[in-house]
Coordinates of C-alpha atoms in Angstrom, one line a residue:
X1 CA 137.0 147.6 62.0
X2 CA 138.9 144.4 62.6
X3 CA 142.1 143.9 60.5
X4 CA 141.8 141.2 57.9
X5 CA 145.0 139.2 57.4
X6 CA 148.3 139.2 59.3
X7 CA 149.9 142.3 60.8
X8 CA 151.8 144.3 58.1
X9 CA 155.1 143.5 59.7
X10 CA 154.3 139.8 59.7
X11 CA 153.2 140.0 56.1
X12 CA 156.4 141.8 55.1
X13 CA 158.6 139.1 56.6
X14 CA 156.6 136.3 55.1
X15 CA 156.7 137.9 51.7
X16 CA 160.5 138.2 51.9
X17 CA 160.9 134.6 52.8
X18 CA 158.5 133.4 50.1
X19 CA 160.5 135.4 47.5
X20 CA 163.8 134.0 48.7
X21 CA 162.7 130.4 48.4
X22 CA 160.8 130.7 45.1
X23 CA 163.4 128.6 43.2
X24 CA 163.5 125.6 45.4
X25 CA 161.9 122.3 44.4
X26 CA 159.1 120.7 46.5
X27 CA 160.2 118.7 49.5
X28 CA 163.5 120.6 49.8
X29 CA 164.7 121.2 53.3
X30 CA 165.3 124.8 54.5
X31 CA 167.1 125.5 57.8
X32 CA 166.9 128.8 59.6
X33 CA 169.8 130.0 61.8
X34 CA 168.1 131.3 64.9
X35 CA 169.8 133.0 67.9
X36 CA 166.4 133.9 69.5
X37 CA 166.8 137.6 68.7
X38 CA 164.0 139.5 67.1
X39 CA 165.4 139.2 63.6
X40 CA 166.1 135.5 63.4
X41 CA 163.0 134.7 65.5
X42 CA 160.7 136.6 63.1
X43 CA 162.5 134.8 60.2
X44 CA 161.9 131.4 61.8
X45 CA 158.2 132.2 62.4
X46 CA 157.9 133.3 58.8
X47 CA 159.6 130.1 57.5
X48 CA 157.3 127.9 59.6
X49 CA 154.3 129.6 57.9
X50 CA 155.6 129.8 54.4
X51 CA 157.4 126.4 54.0
X52 CA 154.4 124.1 54.1
X53 CA 152.5 126.4 51.7
X54 CA 155.3 126.0 49.3
X55 CA 155.6 122.2 49.8
X56 CA 159.0 122.7 51.5
X57 CA 160.3 121.2 54.8
X58 CA 161.6 123.6 57.4
X59 CA 164.0 123.2 60.3
X60 CA 165.9 125.3 62.8
X61 CA 169.5 125.4 64.0
X62 CA 170.7 127.5 66.9
X63 CA 174.4 127.8 67.7
X64 CA 175.6 127.9 71.3
X65 CA 179.0 129.8 71.3
X66 CA 179.5 129.1 75.0
X67 CA 180.7 132.7 75.5
X68 CA 178.5 133.7 78.4
X69 CA 176.8 132.1 81.4
X70 CA 173.5 130.5 80.6
X71 CA 174.2 130.2 76.9
X72 CA 173.3 126.5 76.8
X73 CA 170.0 127.1 78.5
X74 CA 169.2 129.9 76.1
X75 CA 170.1 127.8 73.1
X76 CA 167.9 125.0 74.4
X77 CA 165.0 127.4 74.8
X78 CA 165.3 128.6 71.2
X79 CA 165.3 125.0 69.9
X80 CA 162.3 124.3 72.0
X81 CA 160.4 127.3 70.5
X82 CA 161.4 126.1 67.1
X83 CA 160.1 122.6 67.7
X84 CA 157.0 123.1 69.9
X85 CA 155.8 126.6 69.0
X86 CA 156.8 126.8 65.3
X87 CA 156.7 123.1 64.4
X88 CA 160.1 123.1 62.8
X89 CA 162.0 119.9 62.3
X90 CA 164.8 119.4 62.9
X91 CA 165.1 122.0 65.7
X92 CA 168.5 121.5 67.3
X93 CA 171.4 123.1 69.1
X94 CA 174.9 123.1 67.8
X95 CA 177.6 123.8 70.4
X96 CA 180.9 125.2 69.2
X97 CA 184.3 126.2 70.6
X98 CA 185.2 129.8 69.6
X99 CA 188.9 130.4 68.9
X100 CA 190.8 133.6 69.1
X101 CA 192.2 134.2 65.6
X102 CA 191.0 137.4 64.0
X103 CA 189.4 138.7 67.2
X104 CA 186.3 137.6 69.0
X105 CA 183.7 138.7 66.4
X106 CA 185.5 137.0 63.5
X107 CA 186.2 133.9 65.5
X108 CA 182.6 133.5 66.6
X109 CA 181.4 134.0 63.1
X110 CA 183.8 131.4 61.7
X111 CA 182.7 128.9 64.3
X112 CA 179.0 129.7 63.7
X113 CA 179.2 129.2 59.9
X114 CA 181.2 126.0 60.3
X115 CA 178.4 124.6 62.6
X116 CA 175.7 125.7 60.2
X117 CA 177.5 124.1 57.3
X118 CA 177.8 120.8 59.1
X119 CA 174.1 120.9 60.0
X120 CA 173.2 121.6 56.4
X121 CA 175.4 118.8 55.1
X122 CA 174.1 116.3 57.6
X123 CA 170.5 117.0 57.0
X124 CA 170.8 117.6 53.3
X125 CA 169.4 121.2 53.4
X126 CA 169.2 123.1 50.2
X127 CA 169.2 126.5 51.8
X128 CA 170.1 128.1 55.1
X129 CA 168.3 131.3 56.0
X130 CA 170.2 134.1 57.9
X131 CA 168.4 136.9 59.8
X132 CA 170.5 139.9 58.6
X133 CA 168.3 143.0 58.1
X134 CA 168.7 146.3 56.3
X135 CA 170.2 147.7 59.5
X136 CA 172.9 145.0 59.5
X137 CA 173.6 145.8 55.9
X138 CA 174.0 149.5 56.7
X139 CA 176.4 148.6 59.5
X140 CA 178.4 146.4 57.2
X141 CA 178.8 149.2 54.6
X142 CA 179.9 151.7 57.2
X143 CA 182.5 149.2 58.5
X144 CA 183.8 148.6 55.0
X145 CA 184.0 152.3 54.3
X146 CA 186.0 152.9 57.5
X147 CA 188.5 150.1 56.5
X148 CA 188.9 151.5 53.0
X149 CA 188.5 148.0 51.6
X150 CA 187.2 148.9 48.2
X151 CA 184.0 148.4 46.2
X152 CA 183.5 144.7 47.1
X153 CA 183.5 145.6 50.8
X154 CA 181.0 148.5 50.3
X155 CA 178.7 146.0 48.5
X156 CA 177.9 144.5 51.9
X157 CA 176.3 141.1 52.3
X158 CA 174.8 139.2 49.4
X159 CA 171.1 138.3 49.4
X160 CA 172.2 134.8 48.3
X161 CA 175.6 133.2 48.5
X162 CA 175.7 129.5 47.9
X163 CA 173.2 127.8 50.2
X164 CA 173.0 130.9 52.5
X165 CA 170.2 133.3 51.9
X166 CA 169.3 136.6 53.6
X167 CA 165.6 137.3 53.0
X168 CA 165.5 140.3 55.3
X169 CA 168.2 142.6 53.8
X170 CA 165.6 145.0 52.6
X171 CA 163.6 144.9 55.8
X172 CA 164.4 147.2 58.8
X173 CA 165.1 145.8 62.3
X174 CA 162.0 147.6 63.5
X175 CA 159.8 145.4 61.3
X176 CA 161.2 142.2 62.8
X177 CA 160.6 143.5 66.3
X178 CA 157.0 144.4 65.3
X179 CA 156.5 141.0 63.8
X180 CA 157.5 139.2 67.0
X181 CA 155.2 141.4 69.0
X182 CA 152.3 140.7 66.7
X183 CA 152.9 137.0 66.9
X184 CA 153.4 137.1 70.7
X185 CA 156.9 135.9 70.4
X186 CA 159.4 137.0 73.1
X187 CA 162.8 137.7 71.5
X188 CA 166.0 137.2 73.5
X189 CA 168.3 140.3 73.9
X190 CA 171.8 139.1 73.6
X191 CA 174.0 141.0 76.0
X192 CA 176.8 141.0 73.4
X193 CA 174.6 143.3 71.3
X194 CA 175.1 146.0 73.9
X195 CA 178.8 145.4 74.5
X196 CA 180.8 148.4 73.2
X197 CA 183.9 146.3 73.0
X198 CA 182.5 145.0 69.7
X199 CA 183.0 147.3 66.7
X200 CA 179.7 146.5 65.2
X201 CA 177.9 147.4 68.4
X202 CA 179.6 150.8 68.5
X203 CA 178.5 151.4 64.9
X204 CA 174.9 150.4 65.8
X205 CA 174.6 152.3 69.0
X206 CA 176.7 155.3 68.4
X207 CA 177.7 156.0 64.8
X208 CA 174.4 155.3 63.0
X209 CA 172.3 157.3 65.5
X210 CA 174.6 160.3 65.1
X211 CA 174.3 160.1 61.3
X212 CA 170.6 159.9 61.5
X213 CA 170.5 162.8 63.9
X214 CA 172.8 165.0 61.8
X215 CA 171.8 164.0 58.3
X216 CA 168.2 163.1 58.8
X217 CA 166.3 159.8 58.7
X218 CA 166.8 157.3 56.0
X219 CA 170.6 156.9 56.4
X220 CA 170.4 153.1 56.9
X221 CA 168.1 152.7 53.9
X222 CA 170.5 154.8 51.8
X223 CA 173.5 152.8 52.9
X224 CA 171.7 149.5 52.1
X225 CA 170.7 150.8 48.7
X226 CA 174.3 151.8 48.1
X227 CA 175.4 148.3 48.9
X228 CA 173.1 146.9 46.3
X229 CA 174.4 149.2 43.6
X230 CA 178.0 148.6 44.6
X231 CA 177.5 144.8 44.4
X232 CA 176.2 145.1 40.9
X233 CA 179.2 147.2 39.9
X234 CA 181.6 144.8 41.7
X235 CA 180.1 141.8 40.0
X236 CA 180.4 143.4 36.6
X237 CA 184.0 144.4 37.1
X238 CA 185.0 141.0 38.5
X239 CA 183.3 139.3 35.5
X240 CA 185.3 141.5 33.2
X241 CA 188.5 140.8 35.2
X242 CA 188.0 137.1 35.0
X243 CA 187.7 137.3 31.2
X244 CA 190.7 139.5 31.0
X245 CA 192.7 137.1 33.2
X246 CA 192.1 134.4 30.7
X247 CA 193.5 136.7 27.9
X248 CA 196.5 137.7 29.9
X249 CA 197.6 134.4 31.5
X250 CA 200.4 132.7 29.6
X251 CA 200.6 130.0 32.3
X252 CA 198.6 129.2 35.3
X253 CA 199.8 126.3 37.5
X254 CA 199.8 125.9 41.3
X255 CA 202.7 127.9 42.6
X256 CA 203.3 130.0 39.5
X257 CA 201.4 132.3 37.2
X258 CA 202.8 134.2 34.2
X259 CA 201.0 137.2 32.7
X260 CA 201.5 139.1 29.4
X261 CA 202.4 142.7 30.3
X262 CA 201.2 144.2 27.0
X263 CA 197.7 142.7 27.6
X264 CA 197.7 144.0 31.2
X265 CA 198.7 147.5 30.0
X266 CA 195.5 147.7 27.9
X267 CA 193.2 147.3 30.8
X268 CA 191.5 150.0 32.9
X269 CA 193.1 150.3 36.4
X270 CA 190.1 148.7 38.2
X271 CA 190.1 145.7 35.9
X272 CA 193.9 145.3 35.8
X273 CA 194.3 145.3 39.6
X274 CA 191.6 142.7 39.9
X275 CA 193.5 140.6 37.4
X276 CA 196.6 141.0 39.5
X277 CA 194.9 140.0 42.7
X278 CA 193.4 137.0 40.9
X279 CA 196.8 136.0 39.7
X280 CA 198.4 136.3 43.1
X281 CA 195.8 134.2 44.7
X282 CA 196.0 131.6 41.9
X283 CA 199.8 131.5 42.5
X284 CA 199.4 130.8 46.2
X285 CA 199.0 134.1 48.1
X286 CA 196.4 133.8 51.0
X287 CA 193.5 136.0 50.0
X288 CA 192.9 137.3 53.5
X289 CA 196.5 138.5 53.8
X290 CA 196.7 140.1 50.3
X291 CA 196.1 143.8 50.8
X292 CA 195.4 146.6 48.4
X293 CA 199.0 147.9 49.0
X294 CA 200.4 144.5 47.8
X295 CA 198.3 144.7 44.6
X296 CA 199.4 148.3 44.0
X297 CA 203.0 147.3 44.4
X298 CA 202.6 144.6 41.7
X299 CA 200.7 147.1 39.5
X300 CA 203.8 149.4 39.5
X301 CA 205.7 146.6 37.9
X302 CA 203.3 146.8 35.0
X303 CA 202.5 150.5 34.7
X304 CA 205.5 152.2 36.2
X305 CA 208.3 149.9 35.2
X306 CA 211.7 151.4 35.8
X307 CA 213.7 148.2 36.1
X308 CA 212.9 147.9 39.8
X309 CA 213.3 144.7 41.8
X310 CA 210.5 142.3 42.5
X311 CA 207.8 142.6 45.1
X312 CA 207.4 140.2 48.0
X313 CA 203.8 139.1 48.7
X314 CA 202.1 137.0 51.4
X315 CA 202.5 133.3 51.3
X316 CA 206.2 133.4 50.3
X317 CA 205.2 134.7 46.9
X318 CA 207.4 137.0 44.7
X319 CA 206.3 139.1 41.7
X320 CA 208.9 140.0 39.1
X321 CA 208.8 141.5 35.6
X322 CA 210.9 139.8 32.9
X323 CA 211.0 140.3 29.1
X324 CA 207.4 141.6 28.8
X325 CA 206.0 139.1 31.3
X326 CA 204.9 139.4 34.9
X327 CA 205.8 136.3 36.9
X328 CA 204.2 135.5 40.3
X329 CA 205.7 132.4 42.0
X330 CA 206.1 130.9 45.4
X331 CA 209.6 129.6 44.9
X332 CA 212.4 132.2 44.5
X333 CA 213.0 133.1 40.9
X334 CA 216.7 132.9 39.9

């Protein structure tokens, strides 16, 4: 008997997109970031179907990183598919120059998001869809676990962050591949996705398959589920820490923050250390350079006070304890 309705994989992706856009007002523009791979191509196809049925406008942006021969032609092909095959408008290429800071993966990501932000600003888009799947989420959790970066790192990627939305975080990569096949779309296989020089590729091609083989199927799903629970816990703890910061802060001006030690001493470790990190950043420490070791060193000034000297922090910041207060300041404290 002939199947009624779309292929199940196509239906799953469309449903995810519809749910992700449910809060948008009619005539809002939604852009999809599309590399041409199965994940983002299935997402673009779903958006082209769902948007007009929700009275939304839909466009596509593909970013040419210029990191391999033929990248410009590939980007042009993706934009052409978006315009001619999927009826998306705008459907355009954004060419970027990738730097070197933070390594090739981080630099490419920074350049890509900057290009997407510019496109969204110029076109007035209310949302930008990203094609990260459940498999990507599992890889992110494993990387966070390996780095020992704490609960926020284990929480993986958010389903929504500002204008960026990730409708496919609960959908496995196999579903996007099946959706493209059902729609007769030919995804592009980025050679970088097979290059073991990239940490994420090694996790995808080597680490996860070993875990699946040794622990049984469902590891990626379990990791993604863990990310969701970790995100809920991290959000709750950070909300508590923000409220506690307001109670502890005696002064909070650019370049200097003063906290009341007696109020800090009342807090659980997880909340107090979040307050200290919040204070260091407010005083001027670069968030990317502020490590857990830095925060623990400041925490010892609160909970293990033996009259020790101050702590040096990134950004030229110093933390010292004086007369029941903790002072974090950029300028040297006499």
